[in-house]
Short mmCIF file of C-alpha atoms and ligand atoms in Angstrom, two decimals:
data_model
loop_
_atom_site.label_atom_id
_atom_site.label_comp_id
_atom_site.label_asym_id
_atom_site.label_seq_id
_atom_site.Cartn_x
_atom_site.Cartn_y
_atom_site.Cartn_z
CA MET A 21 -77.07 -129.79 -112.30
CA ARG A 22 -73.32 -129.08 -112.70
CA ALA A 23 -71.14 -131.91 -113.96
CA ASP A 24 -69.17 -132.15 -110.73
CA ARG A 25 -71.51 -130.83 -108.02
CA PRO A 26 -75.17 -130.01 -107.43
CA THR A 27 -76.65 -126.58 -108.14
CA THR A 28 -77.12 -124.51 -105.00
CA LEU A 29 -80.41 -122.74 -104.29
CA GLY A 30 -78.66 -119.39 -104.70
CA GLU A 31 -77.40 -120.39 -108.16
CA PHE A 32 -80.81 -121.77 -109.10
CA LEU A 33 -82.54 -118.50 -108.16
CA VAL A 34 -80.11 -116.46 -110.25
CA GLU A 35 -80.23 -118.83 -113.24
CA ASN A 36 -84.03 -119.09 -113.25
CA GLN A 37 -84.84 -115.49 -112.46
CA GLU A 38 -86.20 -114.72 -115.92
CA LYS A 39 -88.79 -117.50 -115.45
CA PHE A 40 -90.19 -115.85 -112.31
CA PRO A 41 -93.31 -113.75 -112.74
CA TYR A 42 -92.31 -110.10 -113.42
CA ALA A 43 -88.60 -110.99 -113.02
CA THR A 44 -87.23 -107.91 -111.28
CA GLY A 45 -85.05 -109.80 -108.80
CA GLU A 46 -87.29 -108.95 -105.85
CA LEU A 47 -88.93 -112.38 -105.77
CA SER A 48 -85.50 -114.05 -105.81
CA GLN A 49 -84.47 -111.82 -102.92
CA LEU A 50 -87.66 -112.70 -101.06
CA LEU A 51 -87.05 -116.42 -101.53
CA SER A 52 -83.51 -115.87 -100.26
CA SER A 53 -84.94 -114.33 -97.08
CA ILE A 54 -87.15 -117.39 -96.59
CA ARG A 55 -84.11 -119.61 -97.15
CA LEU A 56 -82.23 -117.70 -94.44
CA ALA A 57 -85.09 -117.85 -91.91
CA ALA A 58 -85.49 -121.58 -92.63
CA LYS A 59 -81.84 -122.14 -91.74
CA VAL A 60 -82.23 -120.28 -88.45
CA VAL A 61 -85.37 -122.25 -87.53
CA ASN A 62 -83.64 -125.47 -88.59
CA ARG A 63 -80.70 -124.73 -86.30
CA GLU A 64 -83.04 -124.18 -83.37
CA ILE A 65 -85.07 -127.33 -84.10
CA ASN A 66 -81.90 -129.40 -84.30
CA LYS A 67 -80.78 -128.41 -80.82
CA ALA A 68 -84.31 -128.48 -79.42
CA GLY A 69 -83.63 -131.10 -76.76
CA LEU A 70 -80.57 -129.22 -75.53
CA ALA A 71 -81.76 -125.69 -75.45
CA ASP A 72 -84.84 -125.65 -73.24
CA ILE A 73 -86.91 -124.80 -76.25
CA LEU A 74 -89.14 -127.86 -76.30
CA GLY A 75 -92.61 -127.74 -74.87
CA MET A 76 -95.43 -125.32 -74.46
CA ALA A 77 -94.94 -121.58 -74.59
CA GLY A 78 -97.75 -121.13 -72.05
CA SER A 79 -99.85 -119.13 -74.51
CA ASP A 80 -102.62 -119.88 -77.00
CA ASN A 81 -102.72 -118.75 -80.60
CA VAL A 82 -105.62 -116.99 -82.28
CA GLN A 83 -107.41 -120.30 -82.87
CA GLY A 84 -107.22 -121.24 -79.19
CA GLU A 85 -104.53 -123.85 -79.88
CA HIS A 86 -101.68 -124.17 -77.41
CA GLN A 87 -98.51 -122.65 -78.79
CA MET A 88 -95.24 -124.52 -78.51
CA LYS A 89 -92.09 -122.51 -77.86
CA LEU A 90 -90.90 -123.37 -81.35
CA ASP A 91 -94.19 -122.06 -82.84
CA VAL A 92 -93.39 -118.69 -81.32
CA PHE A 93 -89.71 -118.83 -82.28
CA ALA A 94 -90.44 -119.79 -85.91
CA ASN A 95 -93.13 -117.13 -86.21
CA ASP A 96 -90.83 -114.41 -84.86
CA THR A 97 -87.89 -115.56 -87.00
CA PHE A 98 -89.76 -115.54 -90.31
CA ILE A 99 -91.44 -112.20 -89.63
CA ARG A 100 -88.22 -110.55 -88.42
CA THR A 101 -86.28 -111.83 -91.42
CA LEU A 102 -88.93 -110.67 -93.91
CA ARG A 103 -89.16 -107.26 -92.23
CA SER A 104 -85.39 -106.81 -92.39
CA MET A 105 -85.54 -106.80 -96.18
CA GLY A 106 -87.52 -104.53 -98.46
CA GLU A 107 -89.52 -106.91 -100.67
CA VAL A 108 -92.54 -107.53 -98.45
CA CYS A 109 -95.18 -105.01 -97.35
CA GLY A 110 -97.05 -107.29 -94.94
CA VAL A 111 -97.33 -110.78 -93.48
CA ALA A 112 -100.23 -112.91 -92.27
CA SER A 113 -99.43 -115.82 -89.98
CA GLU A 114 -101.41 -118.74 -88.62
CA GLU A 115 -100.08 -117.72 -85.21
CA LEU A 116 -101.36 -114.13 -85.26
CA GLU A 117 -104.93 -112.88 -85.08
CA ASP A 118 -104.44 -110.07 -87.58
CA PHE A 119 -102.04 -109.49 -90.44
CA ILE A 120 -98.92 -107.39 -89.85
CA VAL A 121 -98.40 -104.22 -91.88
CA PHE A 122 -94.76 -103.25 -92.41
CA ASP A 123 -95.89 -99.65 -92.42
CA ASP A 124 -92.93 -97.45 -93.36
CA GLU A 125 -91.70 -95.74 -96.50
CA LEU A 126 -89.47 -98.62 -97.63
CA HIS A 127 -91.97 -101.45 -97.14
CA ASN A 128 -95.02 -99.57 -98.44
CA GLU A 129 -93.20 -99.46 -101.79
CA SER A 130 -92.95 -103.27 -101.85
CA LYS A 131 -95.05 -105.50 -104.08
CA TYR A 132 -95.36 -108.74 -102.15
CA VAL A 133 -97.31 -110.14 -99.21
CA VAL A 134 -96.41 -113.41 -97.49
CA LEU A 135 -98.75 -115.81 -95.71
CA ILE A 136 -97.16 -118.37 -93.46
CA ASP A 137 -97.66 -121.40 -91.23
CA PRO A 138 -94.34 -120.92 -89.40
CA LEU A 139 -94.35 -124.35 -87.78
CA ASP A 140 -96.57 -127.09 -89.13
CA GLY A 141 -97.10 -130.24 -87.10
CA SER A 142 -96.13 -128.65 -83.81
CA SER A 143 -97.63 -131.50 -81.82
CA ASN A 144 -94.73 -133.58 -83.19
CA VAL A 145 -91.98 -131.22 -81.96
CA ASP A 146 -91.46 -132.86 -78.57
CA VAL A 147 -91.17 -136.37 -80.01
CA ASN A 148 -88.52 -135.77 -82.66
CA VAL A 149 -90.84 -136.31 -85.63
CA SER A 150 -90.64 -134.31 -88.86
CA ILE A 151 -92.25 -130.87 -88.86
CA GLY A 152 -92.38 -128.08 -91.43
CA THR A 153 -92.95 -124.48 -92.48
CA ILE A 154 -95.39 -123.51 -95.25
CA PHE A 155 -95.29 -120.20 -97.16
CA SER A 156 -97.34 -118.48 -99.82
CA ILE A 157 -96.45 -115.34 -101.79
CA TYR A 158 -98.82 -112.95 -103.62
CA ARG A 159 -98.48 -109.63 -105.36
CA ARG A 160 -100.46 -107.01 -103.47
CA ILE A 161 -103.59 -105.66 -105.18
CA SER A 162 -103.68 -102.38 -103.24
CA ALA A 163 -101.73 -99.40 -104.56
CA ILE A 164 -97.96 -99.46 -104.15
CA GLY A 165 -96.88 -96.70 -101.76
CA SER A 166 -99.75 -97.29 -99.32
CA PRO A 167 -100.00 -99.65 -96.33
CA VAL A 168 -101.13 -103.17 -97.21
CA VAL A 169 -104.82 -104.04 -96.56
CA LEU A 170 -106.88 -107.18 -95.80
CA GLU A 171 -107.87 -107.71 -99.47
CA ASP A 172 -104.20 -108.20 -100.34
CA PHE A 173 -104.26 -111.37 -98.22
CA LEU A 174 -107.69 -112.66 -99.28
CA GLN A 175 -106.78 -113.44 -102.90
CA SER A 176 -107.63 -116.83 -104.33
CA GLY A 177 -104.85 -119.41 -104.45
CA ASP A 178 -104.66 -119.10 -108.23
CA GLU A 179 -103.06 -115.66 -107.73
CA GLN A 180 -100.02 -117.03 -105.87
CA VAL A 181 -96.71 -116.14 -107.51
CA ALA A 182 -94.74 -118.62 -105.44
CA ALA A 183 -95.32 -121.09 -102.64
CA GLY A 184 -93.42 -123.78 -100.85
CA TYR A 185 -92.52 -125.58 -97.70
CA VAL A 186 -89.56 -126.47 -95.60
CA ILE A 187 -89.46 -129.96 -94.11
CA TYR A 188 -87.28 -130.44 -91.04
CA GLY A 189 -86.91 -134.21 -91.33
CA SER A 190 -84.15 -136.78 -91.43
CA SER A 191 -82.67 -134.11 -93.67
CA THR A 192 -83.95 -130.55 -94.11
CA MET A 193 -85.44 -129.65 -97.47
CA LEU A 194 -86.86 -126.54 -99.08
CA VAL A 195 -89.40 -127.32 -101.81
CA PHE A 196 -91.01 -124.55 -103.83
CA THR A 197 -92.70 -123.52 -107.05
CA THR A 198 -92.98 -120.26 -108.93
CA GLY A 199 -95.42 -121.82 -111.40
CA HIS A 200 -92.78 -123.68 -113.44
CA GLY A 201 -92.82 -127.06 -111.76
CA VAL A 202 -91.62 -128.03 -108.31
CA ASN A 203 -88.00 -128.28 -107.22
CA GLY A 204 -86.62 -129.63 -103.95
CA PHE A 205 -83.37 -128.53 -102.30
CA THR A 206 -81.69 -130.44 -99.47
CA LEU A 207 -79.67 -128.60 -96.85
CA ASP A 208 -76.07 -129.79 -96.72
CA PRO A 209 -75.39 -129.09 -93.03
CA SER A 210 -71.63 -129.23 -93.49
CA ILE A 211 -71.65 -126.11 -95.65
CA GLY A 212 -75.03 -124.63 -94.62
CA THR A 213 -76.26 -124.59 -98.22
CA PHE A 214 -79.44 -125.86 -99.87
CA CYS A 215 -78.55 -127.97 -102.94
CA LEU A 216 -80.86 -129.05 -105.75
CA SER A 217 -81.56 -132.70 -104.92
CA HIS A 218 -85.09 -133.24 -106.31
CA PRO A 219 -85.48 -131.44 -109.66
CA ASN A 220 -88.96 -131.40 -111.21
CA MET A 221 -90.83 -133.30 -108.49
CA ARG A 222 -93.98 -135.12 -109.71
CA PHE A 223 -96.81 -136.98 -107.97
CA PRO A 224 -97.27 -140.47 -109.41
CA GLU A 225 -100.69 -140.47 -111.18
CA GLN A 226 -101.86 -143.33 -108.99
CA GLY A 227 -100.51 -144.22 -105.55
CA GLN A 228 -101.01 -146.80 -102.84
CA ILE A 229 -100.91 -144.68 -99.67
CA TYR A 230 -103.84 -143.04 -97.90
CA SER A 231 -103.22 -140.56 -95.08
CA ILE A 232 -106.03 -139.54 -92.73
CA ASN A 233 -106.54 -139.36 -88.97
CA GLU A 234 -108.77 -142.41 -88.64
CA GLY A 235 -109.33 -141.65 -84.97
CA ASN A 236 -111.96 -139.18 -86.20
CA TYR A 237 -113.77 -141.93 -88.15
CA VAL A 238 -117.15 -141.61 -86.43
CA HIS A 239 -117.30 -137.94 -87.46
CA PHE A 240 -116.46 -138.45 -91.15
CA PRO A 241 -119.04 -137.91 -93.90
CA ILE A 242 -120.43 -141.20 -95.22
CA GLY A 243 -118.63 -140.72 -98.58
CA VAL A 244 -115.25 -140.60 -96.78
CA LYS A 245 -116.13 -143.68 -94.71
CA ARG A 246 -116.96 -145.56 -97.92
CA TYR A 247 -113.78 -144.39 -99.61
CA LEU A 248 -111.75 -145.68 -96.64
CA LYS A 249 -113.50 -149.03 -96.94
CA PHE A 250 -112.59 -149.02 -100.64
CA CYS A 251 -108.91 -148.31 -99.75
CA GLN A 252 -108.93 -151.27 -97.35
CA GLU A 253 -110.64 -153.80 -99.63
CA LEU A 254 -108.73 -156.60 -101.30
CA ASP A 255 -108.38 -156.07 -105.05
CA PRO A 256 -105.05 -157.36 -106.36
CA ALA A 257 -105.75 -155.90 -109.82
CA SER A 258 -105.54 -152.36 -108.41
CA ASN A 259 -103.04 -153.12 -105.64
CA ARG A 260 -105.58 -152.76 -102.87
CA PRO A 261 -105.61 -152.75 -99.93
CA TYR A 262 -103.67 -149.50 -99.94
CA THR A 263 -101.24 -148.68 -97.16
CA SER A 264 -102.19 -146.30 -94.35
CA ARG A 265 -99.55 -143.73 -93.34
CA TYR A 266 -100.26 -140.72 -91.12
CA ILE A 267 -97.58 -138.66 -89.39
CA GLY A 268 -99.80 -135.80 -88.25
CA SER A 269 -97.55 -133.18 -89.88
CA LEU A 270 -99.28 -132.11 -93.08
CA VAL A 271 -96.01 -131.11 -94.74
CA SER A 272 -94.42 -134.49 -94.02
CA ASP A 273 -97.47 -136.51 -95.04
CA LEU A 274 -97.81 -134.58 -98.29
CA HIS A 275 -94.06 -134.70 -99.05
CA ARG A 276 -93.98 -138.48 -98.63
CA ASN A 277 -97.08 -138.91 -100.78
CA MET A 278 -95.61 -136.70 -103.53
CA ILE A 279 -92.54 -138.94 -103.70
CA LYS A 280 -94.26 -142.31 -103.25
CA GLY A 281 -97.80 -141.67 -104.54
CA GLY A 282 -100.77 -141.23 -102.24
CA ILE A 283 -103.69 -139.16 -101.01
CA TYR A 284 -103.94 -136.90 -97.95
CA ILE A 285 -107.42 -136.29 -96.52
CA TYR A 286 -108.60 -133.98 -93.75
CA PRO A 287 -112.37 -133.99 -94.21
CA THR A 288 -115.23 -132.21 -92.50
CA GLY A 289 -116.52 -133.72 -89.29
CA THR A 290 -119.10 -132.86 -86.71
CA THR A 291 -116.44 -131.54 -84.35
CA SER A 292 -114.84 -129.42 -87.08
CA PRO A 293 -117.58 -128.57 -89.58
CA LYS A 294 -115.13 -127.16 -92.12
CA GLY A 295 -112.23 -129.47 -91.38
CA LYS A 296 -109.13 -128.42 -89.47
CA LEU A 297 -106.71 -127.16 -92.07
CA ARG A 298 -106.39 -123.50 -92.96
CA LEU A 299 -107.02 -122.37 -96.50
CA LEU A 300 -104.56 -119.48 -96.58
CA TYR A 301 -101.60 -120.84 -94.64
CA GLU A 302 -101.75 -124.55 -95.48
CA CYS A 303 -104.08 -125.61 -98.30
CA ASN A 304 -103.47 -122.85 -100.85
CA PRO A 305 -99.66 -123.04 -100.85
CA LEU A 306 -99.60 -126.83 -100.76
CA SER A 307 -102.22 -127.03 -103.52
CA PHE A 308 -100.07 -124.81 -105.74
CA ILE A 309 -97.23 -127.30 -105.17
CA VAL A 310 -99.55 -130.29 -105.70
CA GLU A 311 -100.90 -128.99 -109.03
CA GLN A 312 -97.45 -127.95 -110.23
CA ALA A 313 -96.31 -131.50 -109.45
CA GLY A 314 -99.12 -132.99 -111.54
CA GLY A 315 -101.41 -133.87 -108.63
CA ARG A 316 -104.91 -132.75 -107.65
CA ALA A 317 -106.11 -130.72 -104.64
CA THR A 318 -109.77 -130.05 -103.83
CA ASP A 319 -112.17 -129.62 -100.91
CA GLY A 320 -113.84 -132.80 -102.15
CA PHE A 321 -115.82 -130.93 -104.80
CA GLU A 322 -114.04 -127.72 -105.88
CA ARG A 323 -110.43 -126.92 -106.72
CA ILE A 324 -108.81 -125.38 -103.64
CA LEU A 325 -106.99 -122.79 -105.77
CA SER A 326 -110.29 -121.49 -107.23
CA LEU A 327 -111.88 -120.77 -103.83
CA LYS A 328 -112.32 -117.11 -102.91
CA PRO A 329 -111.23 -116.65 -99.28
CA THR A 330 -113.48 -114.60 -97.02
CA GLU A 331 -111.42 -114.55 -93.82
CA LEU A 332 -107.79 -114.92 -92.77
CA HIS A 333 -108.15 -118.01 -90.64
CA GLN A 334 -110.72 -119.79 -92.80
CA ARG A 335 -110.71 -123.60 -92.63
CA VAL A 336 -111.43 -125.96 -95.46
CA PRO A 337 -111.75 -129.74 -96.00
CA TYR A 338 -108.74 -131.06 -97.89
CA PHE A 339 -108.21 -133.87 -100.41
CA ALA A 340 -104.79 -133.72 -102.07
CA GLY A 341 -102.35 -135.99 -103.82
CA SER A 342 -102.07 -138.35 -106.77
CA THR A 343 -104.71 -137.33 -109.32
CA GLN A 344 -106.39 -140.72 -109.76
CA MET A 345 -106.72 -141.23 -106.01
CA VAL A 346 -108.24 -137.80 -105.41
CA LEU A 347 -110.69 -138.35 -108.29
CA GLU A 348 -111.61 -141.70 -106.76
CA ALA A 349 -112.25 -140.13 -103.34
CA GLU A 350 -114.32 -137.34 -104.92
CA SER A 351 -116.53 -139.88 -106.68
CA PHE A 352 -117.44 -141.40 -103.29
CA LEU A 353 -118.35 -137.95 -101.94
CA ARG A 354 -120.48 -137.18 -105.00
CA SER A 355 -122.38 -140.46 -104.79
CA GLU A 356 -123.11 -139.70 -101.11
CA ASN A 357 -124.59 -136.36 -102.21
CA ASP A 358 -126.72 -138.04 -104.89
CA GLU A 359 -128.46 -140.32 -102.40
P1 LIG B 426 -100.24 -126.89 -87.03
O1 LIG B 426 -99.20 -127.62 -86.24
O2 LIG B 426 -99.68 -125.85 -87.95
O3 LIG B 426 -101.38 -126.38 -86.18
O4 LIG B 426 -100.89 -127.93 -88.06
C1 LIG B 426 -101.31 -129.18 -87.62
C2 LIG B 426 -102.14 -129.77 -88.70
C3 LIG B 426 -101.38 -130.52 -89.77
O5 LIG B 426 -100.02 -130.38 -89.79
C4 LIG B 426 -101.71 -131.95 -89.50
O6 LIG B 426 -101.81 -132.67 -90.68
C5 LIG B 426 -102.99 -131.89 -88.76
O7 LIG B 426 -103.00 -130.69 -88.08
C6 LIG B 426 -103.11 -133.01 -87.80
O8 LIG B 426 -104.32 -132.93 -87.19
P2 LIG B 426 -104.87 -134.11 -86.28
O9 LIG B 426 -104.00 -134.15 -85.06
O10 LIG B 426 -106.28 -133.70 -85.98
O11 LIG B 426 -104.81 -135.37 -87.10
MN1 LIG B 427 -100.11 -126.43 -89.92
MN1 LIG B 428 -98.53 -124.15 -87.38
#
């Protein structure tokens, strides 16, 4: 922080470059591209009601979900911006069936792949509720100089070199980690610049908020049902009942819980045997953030970041947030398994 004004994201990237893995300047450049695409998407979201960009695009994505116009716009914007620079050799997106290879001489020399959920919480677009973008960055494992391959994208979350999210909320923020804690930057719309507003973000060890779509209650595993009962019971000594908060935008729910203390749960259910959230585009990047902010992120039993992905659009149950709350929830799942 300067004495008289906040540090800008550009200044932060330059000043912290030596802390980034392999520190050649390419990762800083890549994060700058994400910053630029985020500003373009933010501009479009802000004028959504005016610009005939709300609503369905009339197409479905690879998972059979209806795409909103802004899903398509955000996807195209991030991919176009990343392709226009030379740091990335390929991108995998929640919105696309297969990964994209930037197959030319310049990009084949690049080290990094990006995985992205271009617009998270799209069902909230039309009703003016916070939405987000989630990104995840890895070093390729295939040889530099060749086109990128599937294995480059199927690395475990522990291999991420950087990850983050943008939240388009009452203000727009870019929050990211390169493995040295989590920092949040708020967009000052008057100058179009992200400024360091939330240095070294940390999850409170114990929180009072639980976030889950309780409409799916009948489908939840018995351990989750019992944990919810526990959250709702009166116990003044531990500040229960907890408060229920659920926006339906993962980025927004997790961001709030990181600041206030809480747990986010999207469990398995009979309608979605592996849960709804995607390991590569949502859970891995957010779990990197969660752990770097002192929280805990698991599938109920295993660390998310230790899982070895087997397919691009793999889904996984998700329990993430304040460490003590996630441990508590896990103990209910374990006791269900012991019965
Ligand atoms: P996306 O908009 O990228 O498809 O993600 C939606 C996700 C996530 O943001 C949110 O937490 C969850 O879906 C909400 O699901 P339910 O509507 O089933 O609660
Ligand atoms: Mn999403
Ligand atoms: Mn999405």
